[in-house]
CSV table of C-alpha atoms and ligand atoms in Angstrom, one decimal:
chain,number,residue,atom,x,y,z
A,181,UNK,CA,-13.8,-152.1,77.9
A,182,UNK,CA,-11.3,-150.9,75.6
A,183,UNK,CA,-12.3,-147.7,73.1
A,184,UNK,CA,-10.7,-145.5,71.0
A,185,UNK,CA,-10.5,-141.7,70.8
A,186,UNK,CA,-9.5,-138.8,68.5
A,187,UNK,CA,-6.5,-136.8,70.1
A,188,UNK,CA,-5.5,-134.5,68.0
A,189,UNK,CA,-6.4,-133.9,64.2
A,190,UNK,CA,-4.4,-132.0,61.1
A,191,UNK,CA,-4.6,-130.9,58.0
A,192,UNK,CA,-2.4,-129.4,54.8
A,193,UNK,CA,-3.8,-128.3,51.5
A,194,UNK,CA,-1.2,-126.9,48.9
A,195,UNK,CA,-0.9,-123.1,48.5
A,196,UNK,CA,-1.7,-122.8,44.7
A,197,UNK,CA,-5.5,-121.3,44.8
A,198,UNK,CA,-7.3,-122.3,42.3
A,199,UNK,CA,-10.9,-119.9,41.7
A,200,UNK,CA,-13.9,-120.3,39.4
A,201,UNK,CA,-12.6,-117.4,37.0
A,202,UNK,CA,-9.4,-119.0,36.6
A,203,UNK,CA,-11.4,-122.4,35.6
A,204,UNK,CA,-12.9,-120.3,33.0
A,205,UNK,CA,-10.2,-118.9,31.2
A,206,UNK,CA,-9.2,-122.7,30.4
A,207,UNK,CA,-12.4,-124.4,30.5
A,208,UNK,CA,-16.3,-123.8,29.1
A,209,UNK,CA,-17.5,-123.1,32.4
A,210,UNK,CA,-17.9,-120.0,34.8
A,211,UNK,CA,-18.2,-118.8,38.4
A,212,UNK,CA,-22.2,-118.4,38.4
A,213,UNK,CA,-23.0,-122.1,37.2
A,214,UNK,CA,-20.0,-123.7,39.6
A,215,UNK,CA,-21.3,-121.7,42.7
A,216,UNK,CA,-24.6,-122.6,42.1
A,217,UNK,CA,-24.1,-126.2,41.5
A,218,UNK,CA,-21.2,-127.2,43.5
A,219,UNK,CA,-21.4,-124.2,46.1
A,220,UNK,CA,-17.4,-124.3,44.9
A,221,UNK,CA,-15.9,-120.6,44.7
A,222,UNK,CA,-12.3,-122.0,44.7
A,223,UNK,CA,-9.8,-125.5,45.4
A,224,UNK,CA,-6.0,-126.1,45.3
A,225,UNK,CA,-4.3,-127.6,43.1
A,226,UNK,CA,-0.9,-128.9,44.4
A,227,UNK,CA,2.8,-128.0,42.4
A,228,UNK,CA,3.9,-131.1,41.4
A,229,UNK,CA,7.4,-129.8,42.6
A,230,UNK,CA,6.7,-129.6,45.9
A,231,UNK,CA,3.4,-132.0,47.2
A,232,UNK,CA,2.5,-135.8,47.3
A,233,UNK,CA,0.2,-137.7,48.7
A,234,UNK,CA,2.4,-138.3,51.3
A,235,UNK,CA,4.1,-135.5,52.4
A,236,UNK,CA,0.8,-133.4,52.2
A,237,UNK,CA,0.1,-136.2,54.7
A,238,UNK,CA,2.9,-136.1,56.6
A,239,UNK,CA,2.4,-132.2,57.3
A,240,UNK,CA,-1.2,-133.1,58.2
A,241,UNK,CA,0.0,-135.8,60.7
A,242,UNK,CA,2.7,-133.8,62.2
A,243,UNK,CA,-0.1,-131.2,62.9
A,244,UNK,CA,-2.4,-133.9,64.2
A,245,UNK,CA,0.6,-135.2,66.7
A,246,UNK,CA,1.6,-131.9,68.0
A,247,UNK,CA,-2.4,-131.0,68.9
A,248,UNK,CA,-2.3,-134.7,70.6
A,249,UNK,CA,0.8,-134.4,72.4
A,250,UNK,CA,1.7,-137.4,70.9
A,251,UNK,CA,5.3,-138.1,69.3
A,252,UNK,CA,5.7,-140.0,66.1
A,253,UNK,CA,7.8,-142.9,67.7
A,254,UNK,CA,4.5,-143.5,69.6
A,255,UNK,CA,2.3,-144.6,66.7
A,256,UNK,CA,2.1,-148.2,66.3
A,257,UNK,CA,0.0,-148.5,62.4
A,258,UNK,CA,-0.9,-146.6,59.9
A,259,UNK,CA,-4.5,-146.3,58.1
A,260,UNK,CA,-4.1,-144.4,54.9
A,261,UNK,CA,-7.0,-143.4,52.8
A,262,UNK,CA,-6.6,-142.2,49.2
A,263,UNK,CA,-7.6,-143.8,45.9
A,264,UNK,CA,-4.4,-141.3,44.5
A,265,UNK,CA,-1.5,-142.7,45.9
A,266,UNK,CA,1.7,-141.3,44.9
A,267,UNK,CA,2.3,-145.1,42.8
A,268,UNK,CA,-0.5,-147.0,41.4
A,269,UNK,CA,1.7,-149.5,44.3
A,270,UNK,CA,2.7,-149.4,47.1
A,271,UNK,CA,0.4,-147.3,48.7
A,272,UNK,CA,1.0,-144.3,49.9
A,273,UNK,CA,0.8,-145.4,53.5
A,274,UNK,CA,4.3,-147.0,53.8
A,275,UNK,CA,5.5,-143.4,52.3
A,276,UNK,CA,4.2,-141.9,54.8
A,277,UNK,CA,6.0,-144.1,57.3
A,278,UNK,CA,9.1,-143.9,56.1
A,279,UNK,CA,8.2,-139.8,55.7
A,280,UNK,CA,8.0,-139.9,59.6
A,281,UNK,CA,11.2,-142.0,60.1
A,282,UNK,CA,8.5,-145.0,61.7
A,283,UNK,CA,11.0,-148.1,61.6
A,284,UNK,CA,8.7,-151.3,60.7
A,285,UNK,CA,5.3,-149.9,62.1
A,286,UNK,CA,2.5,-151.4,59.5
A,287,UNK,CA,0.8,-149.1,57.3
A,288,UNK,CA,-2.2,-150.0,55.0
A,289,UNK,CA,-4.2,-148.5,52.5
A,290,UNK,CA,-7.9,-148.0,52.0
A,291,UNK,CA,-9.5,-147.5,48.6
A,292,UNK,CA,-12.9,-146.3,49.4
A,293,UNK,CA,-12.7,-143.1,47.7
A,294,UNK,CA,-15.1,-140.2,49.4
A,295,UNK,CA,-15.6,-142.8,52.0
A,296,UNK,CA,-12.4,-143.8,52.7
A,297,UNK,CA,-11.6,-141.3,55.9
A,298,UNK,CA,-14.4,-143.4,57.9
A,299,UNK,CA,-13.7,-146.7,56.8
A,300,UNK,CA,-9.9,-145.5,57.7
A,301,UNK,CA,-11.3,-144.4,60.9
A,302,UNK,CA,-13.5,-147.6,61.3
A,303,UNK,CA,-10.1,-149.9,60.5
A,304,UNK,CA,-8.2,-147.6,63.3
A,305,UNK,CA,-11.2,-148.2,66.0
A,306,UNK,CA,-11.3,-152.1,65.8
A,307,UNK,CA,-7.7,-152.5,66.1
A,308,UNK,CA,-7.4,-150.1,69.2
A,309,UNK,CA,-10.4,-151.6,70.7
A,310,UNK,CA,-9.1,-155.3,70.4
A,311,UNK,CA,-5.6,-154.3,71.8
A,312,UNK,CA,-3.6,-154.4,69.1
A,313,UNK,CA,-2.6,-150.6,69.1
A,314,UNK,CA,-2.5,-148.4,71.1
A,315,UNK,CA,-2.0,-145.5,69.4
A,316,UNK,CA,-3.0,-145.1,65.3
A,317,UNK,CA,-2.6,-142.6,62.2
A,318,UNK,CA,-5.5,-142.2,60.5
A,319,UNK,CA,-5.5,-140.5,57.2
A,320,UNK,CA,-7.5,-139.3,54.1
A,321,UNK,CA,-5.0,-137.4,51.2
A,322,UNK,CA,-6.3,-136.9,48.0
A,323,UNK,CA,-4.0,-135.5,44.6
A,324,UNK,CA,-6.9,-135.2,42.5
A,325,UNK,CA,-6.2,-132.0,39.9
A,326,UNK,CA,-3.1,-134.0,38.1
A,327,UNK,CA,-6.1,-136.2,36.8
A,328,UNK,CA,-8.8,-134.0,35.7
A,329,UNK,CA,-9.4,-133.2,32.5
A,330,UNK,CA,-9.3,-129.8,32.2
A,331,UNK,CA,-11.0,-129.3,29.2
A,332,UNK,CA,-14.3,-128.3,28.1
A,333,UNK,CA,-14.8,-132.2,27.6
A,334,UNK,CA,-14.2,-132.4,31.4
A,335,UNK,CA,-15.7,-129.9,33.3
A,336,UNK,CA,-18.8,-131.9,34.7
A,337,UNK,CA,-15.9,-133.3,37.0
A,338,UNK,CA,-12.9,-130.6,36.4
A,339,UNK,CA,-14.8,-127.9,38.6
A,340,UNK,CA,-15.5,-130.3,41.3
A,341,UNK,CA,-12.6,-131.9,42.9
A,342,UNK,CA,-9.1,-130.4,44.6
A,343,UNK,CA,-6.2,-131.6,46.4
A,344,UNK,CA,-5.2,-131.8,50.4
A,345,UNK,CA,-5.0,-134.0,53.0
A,346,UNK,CA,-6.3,-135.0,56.8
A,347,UNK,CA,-4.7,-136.8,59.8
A,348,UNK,CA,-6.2,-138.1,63.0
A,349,UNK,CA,-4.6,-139.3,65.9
A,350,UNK,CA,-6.5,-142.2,67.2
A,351,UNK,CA,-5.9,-143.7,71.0
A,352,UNK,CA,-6.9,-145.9,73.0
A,353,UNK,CA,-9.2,-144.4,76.0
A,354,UNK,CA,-11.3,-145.9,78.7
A,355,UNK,CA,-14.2,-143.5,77.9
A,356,UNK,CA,-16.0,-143.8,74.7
A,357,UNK,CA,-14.5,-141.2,72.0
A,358,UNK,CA,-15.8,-143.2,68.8
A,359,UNK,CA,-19.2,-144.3,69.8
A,360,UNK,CA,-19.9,-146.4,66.3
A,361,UNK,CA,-19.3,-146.9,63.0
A,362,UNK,CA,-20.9,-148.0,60.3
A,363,UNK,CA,-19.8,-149.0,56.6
A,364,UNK,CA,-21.9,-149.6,53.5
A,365,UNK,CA,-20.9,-150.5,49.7
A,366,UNK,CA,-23.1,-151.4,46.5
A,367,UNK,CA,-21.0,-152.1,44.2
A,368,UNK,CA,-23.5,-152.8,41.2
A,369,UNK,CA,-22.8,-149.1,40.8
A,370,UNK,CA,-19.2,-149.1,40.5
A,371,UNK,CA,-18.9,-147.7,37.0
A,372,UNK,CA,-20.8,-144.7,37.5
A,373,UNK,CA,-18.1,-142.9,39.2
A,374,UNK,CA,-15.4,-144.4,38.5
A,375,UNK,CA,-11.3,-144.2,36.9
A,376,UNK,CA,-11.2,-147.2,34.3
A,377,UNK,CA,-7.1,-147.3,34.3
A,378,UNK,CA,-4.5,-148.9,34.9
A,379,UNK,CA,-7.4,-151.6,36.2
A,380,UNK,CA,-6.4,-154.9,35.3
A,381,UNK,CA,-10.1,-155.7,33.6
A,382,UNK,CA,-8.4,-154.7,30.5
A,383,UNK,CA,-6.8,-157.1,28.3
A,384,UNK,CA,-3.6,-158.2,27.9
A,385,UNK,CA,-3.0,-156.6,24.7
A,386,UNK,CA,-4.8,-153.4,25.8
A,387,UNK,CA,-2.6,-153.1,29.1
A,388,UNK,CA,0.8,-153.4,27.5
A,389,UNK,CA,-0.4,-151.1,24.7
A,390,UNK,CA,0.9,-147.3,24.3
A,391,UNK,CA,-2.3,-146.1,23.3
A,392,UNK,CA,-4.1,-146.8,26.0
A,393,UNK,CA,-2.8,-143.8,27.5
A,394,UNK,CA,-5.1,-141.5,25.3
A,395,UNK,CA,-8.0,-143.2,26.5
A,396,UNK,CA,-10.1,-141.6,28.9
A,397,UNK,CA,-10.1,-144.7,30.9
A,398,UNK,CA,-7.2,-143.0,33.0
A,399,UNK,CA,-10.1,-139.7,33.8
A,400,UNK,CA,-12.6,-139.5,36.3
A,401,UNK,CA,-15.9,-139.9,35.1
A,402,UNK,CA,-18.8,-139.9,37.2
A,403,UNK,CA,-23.0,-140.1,36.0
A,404,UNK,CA,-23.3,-136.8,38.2
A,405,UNK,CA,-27.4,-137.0,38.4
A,406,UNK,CA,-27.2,-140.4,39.7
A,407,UNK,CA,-24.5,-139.9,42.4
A,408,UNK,CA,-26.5,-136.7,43.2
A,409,UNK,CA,-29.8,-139.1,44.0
A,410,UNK,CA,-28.1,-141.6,45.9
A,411,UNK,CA,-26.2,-139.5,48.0
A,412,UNK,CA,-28.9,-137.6,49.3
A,413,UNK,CA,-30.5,-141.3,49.7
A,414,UNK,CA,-27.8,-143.2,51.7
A,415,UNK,CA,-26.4,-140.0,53.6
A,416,UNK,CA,-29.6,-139.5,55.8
A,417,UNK,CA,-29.9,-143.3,56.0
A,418,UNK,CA,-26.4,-144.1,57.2
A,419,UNK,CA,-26.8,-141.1,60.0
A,420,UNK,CA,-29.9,-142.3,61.3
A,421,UNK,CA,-28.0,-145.4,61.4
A,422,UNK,CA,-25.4,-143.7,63.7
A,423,UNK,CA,-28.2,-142.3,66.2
A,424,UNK,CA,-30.3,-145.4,66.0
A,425,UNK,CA,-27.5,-147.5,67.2
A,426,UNK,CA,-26.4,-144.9,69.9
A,427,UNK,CA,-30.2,-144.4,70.9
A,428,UNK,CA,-29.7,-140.7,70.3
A,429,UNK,CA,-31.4,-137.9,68.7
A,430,UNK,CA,-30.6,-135.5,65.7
A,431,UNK,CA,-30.9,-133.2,68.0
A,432,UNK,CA,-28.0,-134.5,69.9
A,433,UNK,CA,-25.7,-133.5,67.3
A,434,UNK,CA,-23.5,-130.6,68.2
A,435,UNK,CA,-21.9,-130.8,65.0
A,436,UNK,CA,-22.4,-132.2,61.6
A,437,UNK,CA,-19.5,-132.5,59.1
A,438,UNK,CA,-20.8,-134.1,55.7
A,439,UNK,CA,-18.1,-135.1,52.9
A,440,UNK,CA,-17.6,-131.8,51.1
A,441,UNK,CA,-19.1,-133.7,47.8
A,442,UNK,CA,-21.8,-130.8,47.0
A,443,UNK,CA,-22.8,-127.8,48.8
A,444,UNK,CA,-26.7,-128.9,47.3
A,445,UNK,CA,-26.1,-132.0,49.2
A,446,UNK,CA,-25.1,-130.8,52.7
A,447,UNK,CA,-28.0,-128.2,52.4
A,448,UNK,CA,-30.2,-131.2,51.7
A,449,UNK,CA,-29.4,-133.2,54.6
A,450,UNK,CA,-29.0,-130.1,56.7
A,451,UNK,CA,-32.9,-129.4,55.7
A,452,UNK,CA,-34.1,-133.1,55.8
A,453,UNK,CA,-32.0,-132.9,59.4
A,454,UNK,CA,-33.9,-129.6,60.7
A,455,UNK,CA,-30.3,-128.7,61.8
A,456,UNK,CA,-29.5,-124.9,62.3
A,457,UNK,CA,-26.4,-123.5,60.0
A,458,UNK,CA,-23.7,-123.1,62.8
A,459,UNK,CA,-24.8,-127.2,63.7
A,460,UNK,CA,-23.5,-128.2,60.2
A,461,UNK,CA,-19.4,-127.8,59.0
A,462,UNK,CA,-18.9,-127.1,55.0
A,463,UNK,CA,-15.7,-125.6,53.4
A,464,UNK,CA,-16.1,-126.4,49.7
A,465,UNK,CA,-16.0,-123.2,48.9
A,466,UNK,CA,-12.8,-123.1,49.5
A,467,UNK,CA,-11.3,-126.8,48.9
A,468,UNK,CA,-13.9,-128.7,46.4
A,469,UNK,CA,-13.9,-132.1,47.0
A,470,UNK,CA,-11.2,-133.5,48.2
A,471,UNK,CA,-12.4,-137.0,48.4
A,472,UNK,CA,-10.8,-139.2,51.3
A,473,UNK,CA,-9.6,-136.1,52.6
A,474,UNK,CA,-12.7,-133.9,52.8
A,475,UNK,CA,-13.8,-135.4,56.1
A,476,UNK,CA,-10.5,-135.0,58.1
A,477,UNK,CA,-9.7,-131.2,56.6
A,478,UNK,CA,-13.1,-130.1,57.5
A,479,UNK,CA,-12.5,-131.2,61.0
A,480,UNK,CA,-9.4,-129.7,61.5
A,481,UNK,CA,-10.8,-126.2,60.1
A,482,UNK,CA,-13.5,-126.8,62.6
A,483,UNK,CA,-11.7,-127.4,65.7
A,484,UNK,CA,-9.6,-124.5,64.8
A,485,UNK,CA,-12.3,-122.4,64.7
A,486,UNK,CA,-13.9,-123.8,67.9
A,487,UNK,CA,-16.5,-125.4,66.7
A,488,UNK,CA,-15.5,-128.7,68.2
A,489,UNK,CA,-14.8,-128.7,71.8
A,490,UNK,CA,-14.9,-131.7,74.4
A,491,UNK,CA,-18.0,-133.5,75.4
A,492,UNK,CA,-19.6,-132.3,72.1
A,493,UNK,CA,-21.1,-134.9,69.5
A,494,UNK,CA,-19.7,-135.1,66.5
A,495,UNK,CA,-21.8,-136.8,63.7
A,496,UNK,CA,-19.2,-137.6,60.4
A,497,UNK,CA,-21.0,-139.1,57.3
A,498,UNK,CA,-19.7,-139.8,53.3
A,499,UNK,CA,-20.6,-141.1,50.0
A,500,UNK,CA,-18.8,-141.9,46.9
A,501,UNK,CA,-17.6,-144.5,44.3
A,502,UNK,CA,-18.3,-148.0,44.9
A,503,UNK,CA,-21.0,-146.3,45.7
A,504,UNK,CA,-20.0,-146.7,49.3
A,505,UNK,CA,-21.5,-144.5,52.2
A,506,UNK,CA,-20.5,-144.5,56.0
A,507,UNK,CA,-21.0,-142.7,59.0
A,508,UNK,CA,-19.3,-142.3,62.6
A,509,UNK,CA,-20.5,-140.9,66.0
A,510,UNK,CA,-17.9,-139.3,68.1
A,511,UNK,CA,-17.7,-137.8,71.5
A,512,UNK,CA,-14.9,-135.3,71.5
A,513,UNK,CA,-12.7,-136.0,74.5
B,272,COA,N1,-19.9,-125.4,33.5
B,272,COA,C1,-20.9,-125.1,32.8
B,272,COA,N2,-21.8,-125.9,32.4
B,272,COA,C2,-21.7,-127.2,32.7
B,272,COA,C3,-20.6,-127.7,33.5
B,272,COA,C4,-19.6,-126.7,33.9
B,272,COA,N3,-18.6,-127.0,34.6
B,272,COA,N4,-20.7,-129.0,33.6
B,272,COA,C5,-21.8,-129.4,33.0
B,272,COA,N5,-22.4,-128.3,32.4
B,272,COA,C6,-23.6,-128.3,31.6
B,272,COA,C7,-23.9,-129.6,31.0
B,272,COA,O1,-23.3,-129.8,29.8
B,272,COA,C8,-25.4,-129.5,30.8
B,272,COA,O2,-25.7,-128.8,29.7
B,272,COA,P1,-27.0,-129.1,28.8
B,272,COA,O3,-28.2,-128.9,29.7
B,272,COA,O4,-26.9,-128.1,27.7
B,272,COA,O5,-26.8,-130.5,28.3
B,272,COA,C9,-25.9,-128.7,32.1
B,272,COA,O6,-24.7,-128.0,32.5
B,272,COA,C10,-26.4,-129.6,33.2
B,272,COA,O7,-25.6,-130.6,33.4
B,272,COA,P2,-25.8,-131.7,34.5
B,272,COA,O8,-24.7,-132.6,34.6
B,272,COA,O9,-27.2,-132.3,34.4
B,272,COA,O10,-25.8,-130.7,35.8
B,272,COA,P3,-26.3,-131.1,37.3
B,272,COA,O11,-27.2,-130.1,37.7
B,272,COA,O12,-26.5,-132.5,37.5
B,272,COA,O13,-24.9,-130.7,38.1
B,272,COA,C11,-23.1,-131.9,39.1
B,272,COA,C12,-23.8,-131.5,37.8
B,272,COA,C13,-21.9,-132.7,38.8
B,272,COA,C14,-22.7,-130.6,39.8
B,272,COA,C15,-24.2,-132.6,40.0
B,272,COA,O14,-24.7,-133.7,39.2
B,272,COA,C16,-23.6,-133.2,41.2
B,272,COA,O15,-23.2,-132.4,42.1
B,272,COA,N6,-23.6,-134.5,41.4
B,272,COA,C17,-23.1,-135.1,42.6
B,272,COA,C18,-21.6,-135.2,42.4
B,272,COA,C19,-20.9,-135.6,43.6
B,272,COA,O16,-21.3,-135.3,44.7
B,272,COA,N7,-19.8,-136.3,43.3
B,272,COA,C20,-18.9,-136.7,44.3
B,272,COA,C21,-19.5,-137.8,45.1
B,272,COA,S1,-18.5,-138.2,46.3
C-alpha cells in the first residue's frame, strides 16, 4: 500500500521586524493589550521590493528540497496554499513553478485560508497515494500586511496577522508518514472572517466602478469573538478526530503544532489537551498569524530546533475563514 511522507520541510519569512511598539506609534493600540490577547510581541512585514508570495515560497521550497535531498527536477505537482496570491489570477502556484525552472509540472491553488496548509497537505497525500506522483511541493505563503488596515479603524485585525511562507516535501514511502487527514468547512459562516473584494458577488456596476476601491470590502474583517468560540470548538474536535481514526491517544502525541491563530487558543487546547509546554509548538510571538503559512513555518522552526525527530507523532490542526478546520496525524520518518 502506497503512502506518502514528509521529507524535508522550509521556511522564509521577510527580514523587516515588525514589534508591538512600532504598531503603536501608527495605530491606537499598544504592546500590553496585543501580548495579552494575541500572545503577539512581533511579525514581519515583507518590502514590497524584494518578496512575493512566490519567491518567499520558492526560498521556503528550496530549504525544504535541500533537507529532503530531493532536487527540483524531481517534483512532479505543486499544491499551493494562500488566499494572497501575488494576482487575484493565476495563482501563485504556477509562479512558483516557473520560480523553480519546473517545465510543465502542474501546480494548483488552495483557498482555504488558515486551513489551507492541511488541505494542501491532504490534496498532496491522495495523489501520492493513488500513484499519480511521486514526489509533491506542498506549500502555505501568506502576504498579508499589504492589506491591513493600519489604522486605528483596523487594529482588531492590524495587530494580528504577518507575512512568510512554508514548504513540504511530500513522497511517496511504503511506511506510513501521513497517517490521516481530515477536512471540515461550514460555510454559513463565511462572512464573519472574510475579504469582500474583488469577489464577483458584487454588481456589474459596482465591479467596473473606481470607487469601489475605497471600500473596505478589499480589508480583512473578521467578528473576532465568534472566530474565538469556534476555534476553540472545532480544534479539539477535529484532533480527537485524528486520534479516533488512528485508535491513538493524546498522549501519543509527541508534538502538537496548532495554526498560530492566538496564543489564548493554543493555551486552550494545550489545557483542554492535558499536554505539557515542550509537547505543544507556538511562535506567534514572533510571526503573528501567518495564515496558510503558520502551520509549515512552525514546523520548520521546530525541526530546527529538534523538536521533531523520526518516529515521533506529529499532530497538525487549523481553523479559519470559511470557517474551515482540519487536522493531520504524521509519523516523522
Ligand atoms: N489595541 C487596543 N485595543 C483594541 C485593539 C487593539 N489592537 N483591538 C480591539 N481593541 C479594543 C476594542 O475596541 C474593544 O474596546 P471596547 O471594549 O472599548 O469596545 C476591546 O479592545 C475588546 O475588543 P474585542 O474585539 O472584544 O477583544 P477580544 O478580547 O475579543 O480580542 C481578538 C480580540 C481579535 C484578539 C480575539 O477576538 C481573537 O483572538 N479572536 C480570534 C481571532 C483569530 O484567531 N483569528 C484568526 C483565525 S484563523
Amino acid at each position: 500500500m502506497l503512502h506518502s511522507r514528509i521529507a524535508g520541510i522550509g521556511h522564509h519569512v521577510p527580514e523587516r521586524i515588525i514589534t508591538n511598539d512600532y504598531l503603536s506609534t501608527i495605530i491606537d493600540t499598544n504592546d500590553d493589550w496585543i501580548t495579552e490577547r494575541t500572545g503577539i510581541k512581533e511579525r514581519r512585514f515583507i518590502d514590497p521590493e524584494k518578496d512575493t508570495v512566490a519567491n518567499m515560497a520558492a526560498k521556503a521550497s528550496r530549504m525544504a528540497l535541500d533537507r529532503a535531498g530531493v532536487k527540483a527536477e524531481e517534483i512532479e505537482f505543486i499544491v499551493f496554499a494562500t488566499i494572497t496570491s501575488d494576482y487575484y489570477f493565476p495563482g501563485s502556484g504556477v509562479l512558483l513553478q516557473r520560480e523553480l525552472g519546473l517545465e510543465s509540472i502542474p501546480a494548483m491553488d488552495i483557498k482555504n485560508a488558515c486551513s489551507g496548509f492541511i488541505y494542501a497537505l491532504s490534496t498532496a497525500d491522495q495523489f501520492i497515494r493513488t500513484g499519480m506522483y511521486k514526489k509533491v511541493l506542498v506549500i502555505g505563503a501568506e502576504i498579508q500586511s499589504t492589506a491591513l488596515d493600519l489604522t486605528t479603524r483596523g487594529r482588531g485585525t492590524a495587530v494580528i496577522f504577518g507575512d512568510g511562507a512554508g514548504a513540504a516535501v511530500l513522497e511517496a514511502s511504503d511506511q506510513p508518514g501521513v497517517l490521516s487527514t481530515h477536512l471540515h468547512s461550514d460555510g454559513r459562516f463565511a462572512e464573519e472572517l472574510y475579504v469582500k473584494d474583488p469577489g464577483s458577488s458584487r454588481p456589474h456596476e459596482e465591479r467596473q466602478a473606481e470607487q469601489i476601491l475605497d471600500t473596505s470590502g478589499f480589508k480583512v474583517y473578521m467578528n473576532g469573538n465568534l472566530v474565538f468560540k469556534h476555534a476553540v470548538v472545532r480544534f479539539m474536535e477535529v484532533i480527537n478526530e485524528a486520534l479516533d481514526a488512528n485508535g491513538a491517544t493524546k498522549e501519543e502525541i509527541d508534538l502538537l503544532i496548532p495554526h498560530q491563530a492566538n496564543l489564548r487558543i493554543s493555551n486552550y487546547i494545550q489545557a483542554k489537551l492535558g499536554l505539557p509546554d515542550e509537547k505543544v509548538y507556538n511562535n506567534i510571538m514572533r510571526y503573528g498569524n501567518t495564515t496558510a503559512g503558520s502551520i509549515p513555518i512552525a514546523m520548520s522552526e521546530a525541526w530546527e530546533e529538534g523538536k521533531i525527530k523520526e518516529n515521533q507523532v506529529i499532530c497538525l490542526a487549523a481553523f479559519g475563514s470559511g470557517f474551515t478546520w482540519a487536522s493531520a496525524l504524521i509519523r516523522w520518518k
